[in-house]
């Protein structure tokens, strides 16, 4: 057992209101620079939709992620041979137009326009070329299913649905959407790291954050292709790739990442998961129907004395183990089994988990009447507006059983809480719902609490970074004893 | 005098600048060492330019290197006229491929607005010198045929003499072929400007990727280490930064 700690995340999709505050917080801090304008380390997509960059989930186009190759996995569009062969031209790399051409407006024209009959306008100018441009698309062009023929119907996840099922989804009465906020998953088997020819990408041992060393990146662009989530971006100005850094400077000083901190819907949770690094290779190569289970098996019980012992032996700090025990992510993912990884079939073992949205999938229409008794809601889980096949394509590599199970658990919590707060439901029905998913009323209350009422410190359980120890490893603190402030640039020795 | 400047002084100046400059840039300006690819801004035309150009140059570079390092092997191969012919034609073909690629790359840079934005002055120098180098090389191959044979007999001794710090420039100086002289001179000029241009990216071609493991985990500090009091504060710098 090789116990390591990983800072991991849960996004509760039922709570996301699609306000994009998270994206803006990130943009203002990290990507408001030349060459990075088009990057959205955090972006919020509308599902069904094509996302950003367009059709990123379609690996026939972008060849991202790993594919199963017997007992192991190999990179789909990169790797030692393919990488060095394609280094002069990477055939599957997304280009600027697959994202969008960033622009601003010539605001000055509003003030300097000569007097005339027409209102002056601020025309859009490209942030790449500086020339006037016609805006063709933007990062949220398909927000709230706008232009759903061009976008929603092109969603890759619809492939698993029959034509009739697809059509049903787009009837006006049945139409539904939910938001999908995405950041880098700081994967356990990161394809970006594996694909980098110059070895610039690495995973931090202490917290599992995946970073790009800007000094070593040589613009070979392989990570851009290899990341199946398209969360590694190429800065066309500096000639270096960049990606989400999970705000590690904030984390190290005990603050939540900016997108977490600013999240209006409070959908985001962050905490430590302890995992067994020895199991990564096997889990990444698990058969499709075992993928989610195999990944869940990697994460360890932080209360298990054996795990604690091994973690200590491996140098995991006690404060980190405590953080793992209080981790909201551990509860959502392992204890309550409510959160699933996005596209586990990419085999990168992502560490961002999603509680699927229950709300828009609920009510169904028959003969133009909404059926909203609890009974029909309950029955509706399988036959609801957002087909299980669609959700399964997003969150469980096509296994509808997995998402249905999660949905039923979420529904049980909801019925139970309705019983508590409104009390208009049949008690037998509620206990039947709870029994079916083997959930105690107490558990349902705890889930409700962490979902709806959790405080800042309950949502973000950040392990101390122990920077003091880090400093001790880099230099002998005894050497700088007696120095002041930031120390001396030269050793304070007597001059000649 | 000019000959001394061009064939004795220039090589040493170029090599010295190359060595000192490249090491300095790698060590102190690491962020600037990049191929600064523009594929992100324009990807389709790049394919038709970049592939023939890079592979052509790649092969030619090693061809020259082998002729320089193992002249006798090349001469032995060329012992049979058919083999000589094959080698010459192949080399010429790669030269043409490099030229074709370069021309397409230049056209792409001239016509694509986005790529123009990321074109620096040094890129123009790079294009000029590469064009000179490839065109003069092709002219040499065409006019003074069977270069793979006379290279070993004639250029190798000169280059060797440069590398053993005893430059013998008589033979090269007495050459009448202008294209050959230009080819040699621009080759040294190219070496000399490597540290000031995007040429540096070929120095960091990532061969080590072949033997490194796919996943890389880097510990900021070793907790195991810090926990044994004997090893306390021995100073273990992380390797990555
Ligand atoms: S999401 Fe992409 S960029 Fe992030 S760690 Fe995984 S493979 Fe790398
Ligand atoms: S800030 Fe929170 S609620 Fe708003 S879009 Fe982002 S994730 Fe959703």
PDB file of C-alpha atoms in Angstrom, chain B:
ATOM      1  CA  UNK B   1      42.705  38.077 -45.481  1.00  0.00           C
ATOM      2  CA  UNK B   2      39.010  37.777 -46.251  1.00  0.00           C
ATOM      3  CA  UNK B   3      39.528  34.058 -46.440  1.00  0.00           C
ATOM      4  CA  UNK B   4      41.071  33.988 -42.991  1.00  0.00           C
ATOM      5  CA  UNK B   5      38.164  35.980 -41.656  1.00  0.00           C
ATOM      6  CA  UNK B   6      35.559  33.789 -43.284  1.00  0.00           C
ATOM      7  CA  UNK B   7      37.070  30.362 -42.892  1.00  0.00           C
ATOM      8  CA  UNK B   8      39.170  30.650 -39.754  1.00  0.00           C
ATOM      9  CA  UNK B   9      37.827  33.488 -37.617  1.00  0.00           C
ATOM     10  CA  UNK B  10      34.122  33.101 -38.357  1.00  0.00           C
ATOM     11  CA  UNK B  11      34.006  29.408 -37.413  1.00  0.00           C
ATOM     12  CA  UNK B  12      35.592  30.015 -34.048  1.00  0.00           C
ATOM     13  CA  UNK B  13      33.523  33.097 -33.352  1.00  0.00           C
ATOM     14  CA  UNK B  14      30.373  31.204 -34.313  1.00  0.00           C
ATOM     15  CA  UNK B  15      31.205  28.150 -32.245  1.00  0.00           C
ATOM     16  CA  UNK B  16      32.161  30.238 -29.230  1.00  0.00           C
ATOM     17  CA  UNK B  17      29.008  32.316 -29.415  1.00  0.00           C
ATOM     18  CA  UNK B  18      26.970  29.168 -29.903  1.00  0.00           C
ATOM     19  CA  UNK B  19      28.427  27.433 -26.867  1.00  0.00           C
ATOM     20  CA  UNK B  20      28.458  30.326 -24.452  1.00  0.00           C
ATOM     21  CA  UNK B  21      25.191  31.801 -25.685  1.00  0.00           C
ATOM     22  CA  UNK B  22      23.222  28.562 -25.663  1.00  0.00           C
ATOM     23  CA  UNK B  23      24.358  27.570 -22.203  1.00  0.00           C
ATOM     24  CA  UNK B  24      23.700  31.035 -20.860  1.00  0.00           C
ATOM     25  CA  UNK B  25      20.249  31.165 -22.388  1.00  0.00           C
ATOM     26  CA  UNK B  26      19.350  27.686 -21.181  1.00  0.00           C
ATOM     27  CA  UNK B  27      20.495  28.391 -17.665  1.00  0.00           C
ATOM     28  CA  UNK B  28      19.386  31.960 -17.201  1.00  0.00           C
ATOM     29  CA  UNK B  29      16.580  32.555 -19.649  1.00  0.00           C
ATOM     30  CA  UNK B  30      14.928  29.148 -19.469  1.00  0.00           C
ATOM     31  CA  UNK B  31      11.495  30.565 -20.074  1.00  0.00           C
ATOM     32  CA  UNK B  32      12.551  31.756 -23.513  1.00  0.00           C
ATOM     33  CA  UNK B  33      13.737  28.335 -24.670  1.00  0.00           C
ATOM     34  CA  UNK B  34      10.789  27.158 -26.713  1.00  0.00           C
ATOM     35  CA  UNK B  35       9.874  26.188 -30.235  1.00  0.00           C
ATOM     36  CA  UNK B  36       7.183  28.909 -29.986  1.00  0.00           C
ATOM     37  CA  UNK B  37       4.975  26.889 -32.280  1.00  0.00           C
ATOM     38  CA  UNK B  38       2.293  28.783 -34.180  1.00  0.00           C
ATOM     39  CA  UNK B  39       0.192  25.731 -34.940  1.00  0.00           C
ATOM     40  CA  UNK B  40      -2.412  26.992 -32.512  1.00  0.00           C
ATOM     41  CA  UNK B  41      -3.014  30.049 -34.689  1.00  0.00           C
ATOM     42  CA  UNK B  42      -2.869  28.254 -38.038  1.00  0.00           C
ATOM     43  CA  UNK B  43      -2.753  24.485 -38.278  1.00  0.00           C
ATOM     44  CA  UNK B  44      -3.570  23.367 -41.812  1.00  0.00           C
ATOM     45  CA  UNK B  45      -0.960  25.112 -43.914  1.00  0.00           C
ATOM     46  CA  UNK B  46       1.595  24.416 -41.229  1.00  0.00           C
ATOM     47  CA  UNK B  47       1.320  20.718 -41.973  1.00  0.00           C
ATOM     48  CA  UNK B  48       2.415  21.098 -45.583  1.00  0.00           C
ATOM     49  CA  UNK B  49       5.288  23.365 -44.633  1.00  0.00           C
ATOM     50  CA  UNK B  50       6.522  22.080 -41.327  1.00  0.00           C
ATOM     51  CA  UNK B  51       6.574  18.351 -42.061  1.00  0.00           C
ATOM     52  CA  UNK B  52       8.654  18.342 -45.298  1.00  0.00           C
ATOM     53  CA  UNK B  53      10.846  21.101 -43.930  1.00  0.00           C
ATOM     54  CA  UNK B  54      11.701  19.520 -40.604  1.00  0.00           C
ATOM     55  CA  UNK B  55      12.094  15.961 -41.828  1.00  0.00           C
ATOM     56  CA  UNK B  56      14.193  17.140 -44.785  1.00  0.00           C
ATOM     57  CA  UNK B  57      16.505  19.099 -42.518  1.00  0.00           C
ATOM     58  CA  UNK B  58      16.552  16.330 -39.933  1.00  0.00           C
ATOM     59  CA  UNK B  59      17.846  13.783 -42.445  1.00  0.00           C
ATOM     60  CA  UNK B  60      20.273  16.204 -44.088  1.00  0.00           C
ATOM     61  CA  UNK B  61      21.708  17.204 -40.735  1.00  0.00           C
ATOM     62  CA  UNK B  62      22.488  13.609 -39.866  1.00  0.00           C
ATOM     63  CA  UNK B  63      23.749  12.979 -43.399  1.00  0.00           C
ATOM     64  CA  UNK B  64      26.283  15.773 -43.017  1.00  0.00           C
ATOM     65  CA  UNK B  65      27.181  14.579 -39.546  1.00  0.00           C
ATOM     66  CA  UNK B  66      27.836  11.031 -40.721  1.00  0.00           C
ATOM     67  CA  UNK B  67      29.897  12.214 -43.683  1.00  0.00           C
ATOM     68  CA  UNK B  68      31.930  14.281 -41.278  1.00  0.00           C
ATOM     69  CA  UNK B  69      32.365  11.640 -38.586  1.00  0.00           C
ATOM     70  CA  UNK B  70      32.742   8.504 -40.704  1.00  0.00           C
ATOM     71  CA  UNK B  71      34.089   9.569 -44.095  1.00  0.00           C
ATOM     72  CA  UNK B  72      35.558   6.161 -44.835  1.00  0.00           C
ATOM     73  CA  UNK B  73      32.205   4.463 -44.341  1.00  0.00           C
ATOM     74  CA  UNK B  74      30.552   6.842 -46.763  1.00  0.00           C
ATOM     75  CA  UNK B  75      33.328   6.347 -49.289  1.00  0.00           C
ATOM     76  CA  UNK B  76      33.017   2.594 -48.964  1.00  0.00           C
ATOM     77  CA  UNK B  77      29.264   2.796 -49.538  1.00  0.00           C
ATOM     78  CA  UNK B  78      29.863   4.979 -52.573  1.00  0.00           C
ATOM     79  CA  UNK B  79      32.282   2.395 -53.993  1.00  0.00           C
ATOM     80  CA  UNK B  80      29.568   1.146 -56.299  1.00  0.00           C
ATOM     81  CA  UNK B  81      28.162   3.735 -58.701  1.00  0.00           C
ATOM     82  CA  UNK B  82      24.554   2.586 -58.151  1.00  0.00           C
ATOM     83  CA  UNK B  83      24.800   3.155 -54.434  1.00  0.00           C
ATOM     84  CA  UNK B  84      26.416   6.525 -54.956  1.00  0.00           C
ATOM     85  CA  UNK B  85      23.546   7.445 -57.242  1.00  0.00           C
ATOM     86  CA  UNK B  86      20.941   6.348 -54.719  1.00  0.00           C
ATOM     87  CA  UNK B  87      22.590   8.362 -51.965  1.00  0.00           C
ATOM     88  CA  UNK B  88      22.901  11.474 -54.096  1.00  0.00           C
ATOM     89  CA  UNK B  89      19.336  11.335 -55.332  1.00  0.00           C
ATOM     90  CA  UNK B  90      17.978  10.697 -51.853  1.00  0.00           C
ATOM     91  CA  UNK B  91      19.961  13.567 -50.382  1.00  0.00           C
ATOM     92  CA  UNK B  92      18.836  15.881 -53.161  1.00  0.00           C
ATOM     93  CA  UNK B  93      15.239  14.844 -52.622  1.00  0.00           C
ATOM     94  CA  UNK B  94      15.431  15.671 -48.922  1.00  0.00           C
ATOM     95  CA  UNK B  95      17.029  18.984 -49.841  1.00  0.00           C
ATOM     96  CA  UNK B  96      14.135  19.732 -52.165  1.00  0.00           C
ATOM     97  CA  UNK B  97      11.675  18.692 -49.488  1.00  0.00           C
ATOM     98  CA  UNK B  98      13.286  21.078 -47.018  1.00  0.00           C
ATOM     99  CA  UNK B  99      13.210  23.865 -49.591  1.00  0.00           C
ATOM    100  CA  UNK B 100       9.605  23.237 -50.512  1.00  0.00           C
ATOM    101  CA  UNK B 101       8.633  23.157 -46.857  1.00  0.00           C
ATOM    102  CA  UNK B 102      10.519  26.347 -46.121  1.00  0.00           C
ATOM    103  CA  UNK B 103       8.915  28.193 -49.024  1.00  0.00           C
ATOM    104  CA  UNK B 104       5.477  27.110 -47.876  1.00  0.00           C
ATOM    105  CA  UNK B 105       6.295  28.198 -44.335  1.00  0.00           C
ATOM    106  CA  UNK B 106       7.437  31.596 -45.556  1.00  0.00           C
ATOM    107  CA  UNK B 107       4.302  32.010 -47.667  1.00  0.00           C
ATOM    108  CA  UNK B 108       2.191  31.033 -44.685  1.00  0.00           C
ATOM    109  CA  UNK B 109       3.881  33.602 -42.518  1.00  0.00           C
ATOM    110  CA  UNK B 110       3.476  36.278 -45.173  1.00  0.00           C
ATOM    111  CA  UNK B 111      -0.195  35.657 -45.783  1.00  0.00           C
ATOM    112  CA  UNK B 112      -1.713  34.651 -42.467  1.00  0.00           C
ATOM    113  CA  UNK B 113      -2.580  37.639 -40.335  1.00  0.00           C
ATOM    114  CA  UNK B 114      -2.472  35.742 -37.065  1.00  0.00           C
ATOM    115  CA  UNK B 115       0.920  34.248 -37.773  1.00  0.00           C
ATOM    116  CA  UNK B 116       2.243  37.674 -38.777  1.00  0.00           C
ATOM    117  CA  UNK B 117       1.394  38.915 -35.304  1.00  0.00           C
ATOM    118  CA  UNK B 118       3.738  36.401 -33.689  1.00  0.00           C
ATOM    119  CA  UNK B 119       6.568  36.902 -36.192  1.00  0.00           C
ATOM    120  CA  UNK B 120       9.638  38.543 -34.711  1.00  0.00           C
ATOM    121  CA  UNK B 121      12.584  40.222 -36.424  1.00  0.00           C
ATOM    122  CA  UNK B 122      14.734  37.260 -35.572  1.00  0.00           C
ATOM    123  CA  UNK B 123      12.296  34.982 -37.390  1.00  0.00           C
ATOM    124  CA  UNK B 124      13.035  36.895 -40.587  1.00  0.00           C
ATOM    125  CA  UNK B 125      16.767  36.419 -40.030  1.00  0.00           C
ATOM    126  CA  UNK B 126      16.113  32.738 -39.446  1.00  0.00           C
ATOM    127  CA  UNK B 127      14.201  32.423 -42.696  1.00  0.00           C
ATOM    128  CA  UNK B 128      16.849  34.327 -44.660  1.00  0.00           C
ATOM    129  CA  UNK B 129      19.685  32.215 -43.390  1.00  0.00           C
ATOM    130  CA  UNK B 130      17.816  28.953 -43.852  1.00  0.00           C
ATOM    131  CA  UNK B 131      16.880  29.903 -47.382  1.00  0.00           C
ATOM    132  CA  UNK B 132      20.505  30.757 -48.178  1.00  0.00           C
ATOM    133  CA  UNK B 133      21.669  27.550 -46.621  1.00  0.00           C
ATOM    134  CA  UNK B 134      19.242  25.250 -48.394  1.00  0.00           C
ATOM    135  CA  UNK B 135      19.423  26.929 -51.813  1.00  0.00           C
ATOM    136  CA  UNK B 136      23.219  27.044 -51.779  1.00  0.00           C
ATOM    137  CA  UNK B 137      23.293  23.414 -50.684  1.00  0.00           C
ATOM    138  CA  UNK B 138      21.055  22.391 -53.564  1.00  0.00           C
ATOM    139  CA  UNK B 139      23.179  24.376 -56.016  1.00  0.00           C
ATOM    140  CA  UNK B 140      26.315  22.669 -54.751  1.00  0.00           C
ATOM    141  CA  UNK B 141      24.663  19.302 -55.104  1.00  0.00           C
ATOM    142  CA  UNK B 142      23.590  20.134 -58.630  1.00  0.00           C
ATOM    143  CA  UNK B 143      26.741  21.792 -59.983  1.00  0.00           C
ATOM    144  CA  UNK B 144      29.445  19.921 -58.122  1.00  0.00           C
ATOM    145  CA  UNK B 145      27.916  16.489 -58.170  1.00  0.00           C
ATOM    146  CA  UNK B 146      28.923  13.478 -56.069  1.00  0.00           C
ATOM    147  CA  UNK B 147      29.371  15.632 -52.995  1.00  0.00           C
ATOM    148  CA  UNK B 148      28.964  12.631 -50.740  1.00  0.00           C
ATOM    149  CA  UNK B 149      32.295  11.448 -52.094  1.00  0.00           C
ATOM    150  CA  UNK B 150      34.280  14.623 -52.328  1.00  0.00           C
ATOM    151  CA  UNK B 151      32.891  15.903 -49.019  1.00  0.00           C
ATOM    152  CA  UNK B 152      34.933  13.251 -47.242  1.00  0.00           C
ATOM    153  CA  UNK B 153      38.018  13.915 -49.240  1.00  0.00           C
ATOM    154  CA  UNK B 154      37.902  17.629 -49.060  1.00  0.00           C
ATOM    155  CA  UNK B 155      35.527  19.226 -46.566  1.00  0.00           C
ATOM    156  CA  UNK B 156      36.046  16.737 -43.781  1.00  0.00           C
ATOM    157  CA  UNK B 157      39.781  17.558 -43.502  1.00  0.00           C
ATOM    158  CA  UNK B 158      38.948  21.245 -43.342  1.00  0.00           C
ATOM    159  CA  UNK B 159      36.293  20.805 -40.666  1.00  0.00           C
ATOM    160  CA  UNK B 160      38.555  18.458 -38.720  1.00  0.00           C
ATOM    161  CA  UNK B 161      41.326  21.028 -38.845  1.00  0.00           C
ATOM    162  CA  UNK B 162      38.943  23.595 -37.407  1.00  0.00           C
ATOM    163  CA  UNK B 163      37.979  21.323 -34.576  1.00  0.00           C
ATOM    164  CA  UNK B 164      41.561  20.489 -33.647  1.00  0.00           C
ATOM    165  CA  UNK B 165      42.390  24.210 -33.538  1.00  0.00           C
ATOM    166  CA  UNK B 166      44.718  24.063 -36.518  1.00  0.00           C
ATOM    167  CA  UNK B 167      42.607  25.520 -39.330  1.00  0.00           C
ATOM    168  CA  UNK B 168      43.822  24.563 -42.823  1.00  0.00           C
ATOM    169  CA  UNK B 169      41.972  26.961 -45.058  1.00  0.00           C
ATOM    170  CA  UNK B 170      43.993  26.661 -48.257  1.00  0.00           C
ATOM    171  CA  UNK B 171      41.852  24.012 -49.858  1.00  0.00           C
ATOM    172  CA  UNK B 172      38.542  25.645 -49.070  1.00  0.00           C
ATOM    173  CA  UNK B 173      39.787  29.113 -49.942  1.00  0.00           C
ATOM    174  CA  UNK B 174      40.908  28.014 -53.371  1.00  0.00           C
ATOM    175  CA  UNK B 175      37.493  26.620 -54.239  1.00  0.00           C
ATOM    176  CA  UNK B 176      35.953  28.347 -57.229  1.00  0.00           C
ATOM    177  CA  UNK B 177      32.354  27.351 -56.580  1.00  0.00           C
ATOM    178  CA  UNK B 178      30.648  30.333 -55.025  1.00  0.00           C
ATOM    179  CA  UNK B 179      27.704  28.288 -53.834  1.00  0.00           C
ATOM    180  CA  UNK B 180      29.974  25.988 -51.872  1.00  0.00           C
ATOM    181  CA  UNK B 181      31.650  28.918 -50.148  1.00  0.00           C
ATOM    182  CA  UNK B 182      28.294  30.467 -49.335  1.00  0.00           C
ATOM    183  CA  UNK B 183      27.076  27.139 -48.011  1.00  0.00           C
ATOM    184  CA  UNK B 184      30.002  26.809 -45.627  1.00  0.00           C
ATOM    185  CA  UNK B 185      29.902  30.414 -44.484  1.00  0.00           C
ATOM    186  CA  UNK B 186      26.166  30.499 -43.905  1.00  0.00           C
ATOM    187  CA  UNK B 187      26.430  27.224 -42.025  1.00  0.00           C
ATOM    188  CA  UNK B 188      28.757  28.841 -39.521  1.00  0.00           C
ATOM    189  CA  UNK B 189      26.622  31.955 -39.391  1.00  0.00           C
ATOM    190  CA  UNK B 190      23.645  29.747 -38.628  1.00  0.00           C
ATOM    191  CA  UNK B 191      25.504  28.093 -35.772  1.00  0.00           C
ATOM    192  CA  UNK B 192      26.469  31.504 -34.434  1.00  0.00           C
ATOM    193  CA  UNK B 193      22.932  32.851 -34.284  1.00  0.00           C
ATOM    194  CA  UNK B 194      21.420  29.793 -32.632  1.00  0.00           C
ATOM    195  CA  UNK B 195      21.381  31.353 -29.136  1.00  0.00           C
ATOM    196  CA  UNK B 196      19.596  34.465 -30.397  1.00  0.00           C
ATOM    197  CA  UNK B 197      16.821  32.777 -32.286  1.00  0.00           C
ATOM    198  CA  UNK B 198      14.174  30.090 -32.058  1.00  0.00           C
ATOM    199  CA  UNK B 199      16.813  27.679 -33.369  1.00  0.00           C
ATOM    200  CA  UNK B 200      17.457  26.821 -29.710  1.00  0.00           C
ATOM    201  CA  UNK B 201      14.503  24.486 -29.836  1.00  0.00           C
ATOM    202  CA  UNK B 202      16.475  21.890 -31.739  1.00  0.00           C
ATOM    203  CA  UNK B 203      18.960  21.724 -28.862  1.00  0.00           C
ATOM    204  CA  UNK B 204      16.179  20.670 -26.528  1.00  0.00           C
ATOM    205  CA  UNK B 205      14.633  18.070 -28.815  1.00  0.00           C
ATOM    206  CA  UNK B 206      13.226  15.726 -26.186  1.00  0.00           C
ATOM    207  CA  UNK B 207      14.957  12.405 -26.885  1.00  0.00           C
ATOM    208  CA  UNK B 208      14.949  11.628 -23.173  1.00  0.00           C
ATOM    209  CA  UNK B 209      11.180  11.183 -23.456  1.00  0.00           C
ATOM    210  CA  UNK B 210      11.958   7.775 -24.937  1.00  0.00           C
ATOM    211  CA  UNK B 211      13.373   6.395 -21.700  1.00  0.00           C
ATOM    212  CA  UNK B 212      11.554   8.372 -19.060  1.00  0.00           C
ATOM    213  CA  UNK B 213       8.484   6.899 -17.360  1.00  0.00           C
ATOM    214  CA  UNK B 214       5.184   8.380 -18.452  1.00  0.00           C
ATOM    215  CA  UNK B 215       4.104   9.668 -15.084  1.00  0.00           C
ATOM    216  CA  UNK B 216       6.139  12.126 -13.079  1.00  0.00           C
ATOM    217  CA  UNK B 217       5.504  12.887  -9.430  1.00  0.00           C
ATOM    218  CA  UNK B 218       7.660  15.461  -7.704  1.00  0.00           C
ATOM    219  CA  UNK B 219       7.776  15.947  -3.989  1.00  0.00           C
ATOM    220  CA  UNK B 220       8.441  19.413  -2.751  1.00  0.00           C
ATOM    221  CA  UNK B 221      10.143  17.892   0.210  1.00  0.00           C
ATOM    222  CA  UNK B 222      10.515  14.385   1.439  1.00  0.00           C
ATOM    223  CA  UNK B 223       8.397  13.891   4.510  1.00  0.00           C
ATOM    224  CA  UNK B 224       9.991  10.535   5.174  1.00  0.00           C
ATOM    225  CA  UNK B 225      13.298  12.254   5.214  1.00  0.00           C
ATOM    226  CA  UNK B 226      12.268  15.010   7.501  1.00  0.00           C
ATOM    227  CA  UNK B 227      10.895  12.560  10.010  1.00  0.00           C
ATOM    228  CA  UNK B 228      14.208  10.936  10.834  1.00  0.00           C
ATOM    229  CA  UNK B 229      15.997  13.381  13.051  1.00  0.00           C
ATOM    230  CA  UNK B 230      19.433  12.368  11.846  1.00  0.00           C
ATOM    231  CA  UNK B 231      18.775  13.600   8.378  1.00  0.00           C
ATOM    232  CA  UNK B 232      17.308  16.827   9.613  1.00  0.00           C
ATOM    233  CA  UNK B 233      18.085  19.843   7.461  1.00  0.00           C
ATOM    234  CA  UNK B 234      20.553  18.266   5.142  1.00  0.00           C
ATOM    235  CA  UNK B 235      19.147  20.297   2.340  1.00  0.00           C
ATOM    236  CA  UNK B 236      17.477  18.371  -0.443  1.00  0.00           C
ATOM    237  CA  UNK B 237      16.573  20.636  -3.260  1.00  0.00           C
ATOM    238  CA  UNK B 238      13.785  19.401  -5.465  1.00  0.00           C
ATOM    239  CA  UNK B 239      15.139  18.418  -8.842  1.00  0.00           C
ATOM    240  CA  UNK B 240      12.518  20.084 -10.935  1.00  0.00           C
ATOM    241  CA  UNK B 241      13.007  23.728 -10.236  1.00  0.00           C
TER     242      UNK B 241
END
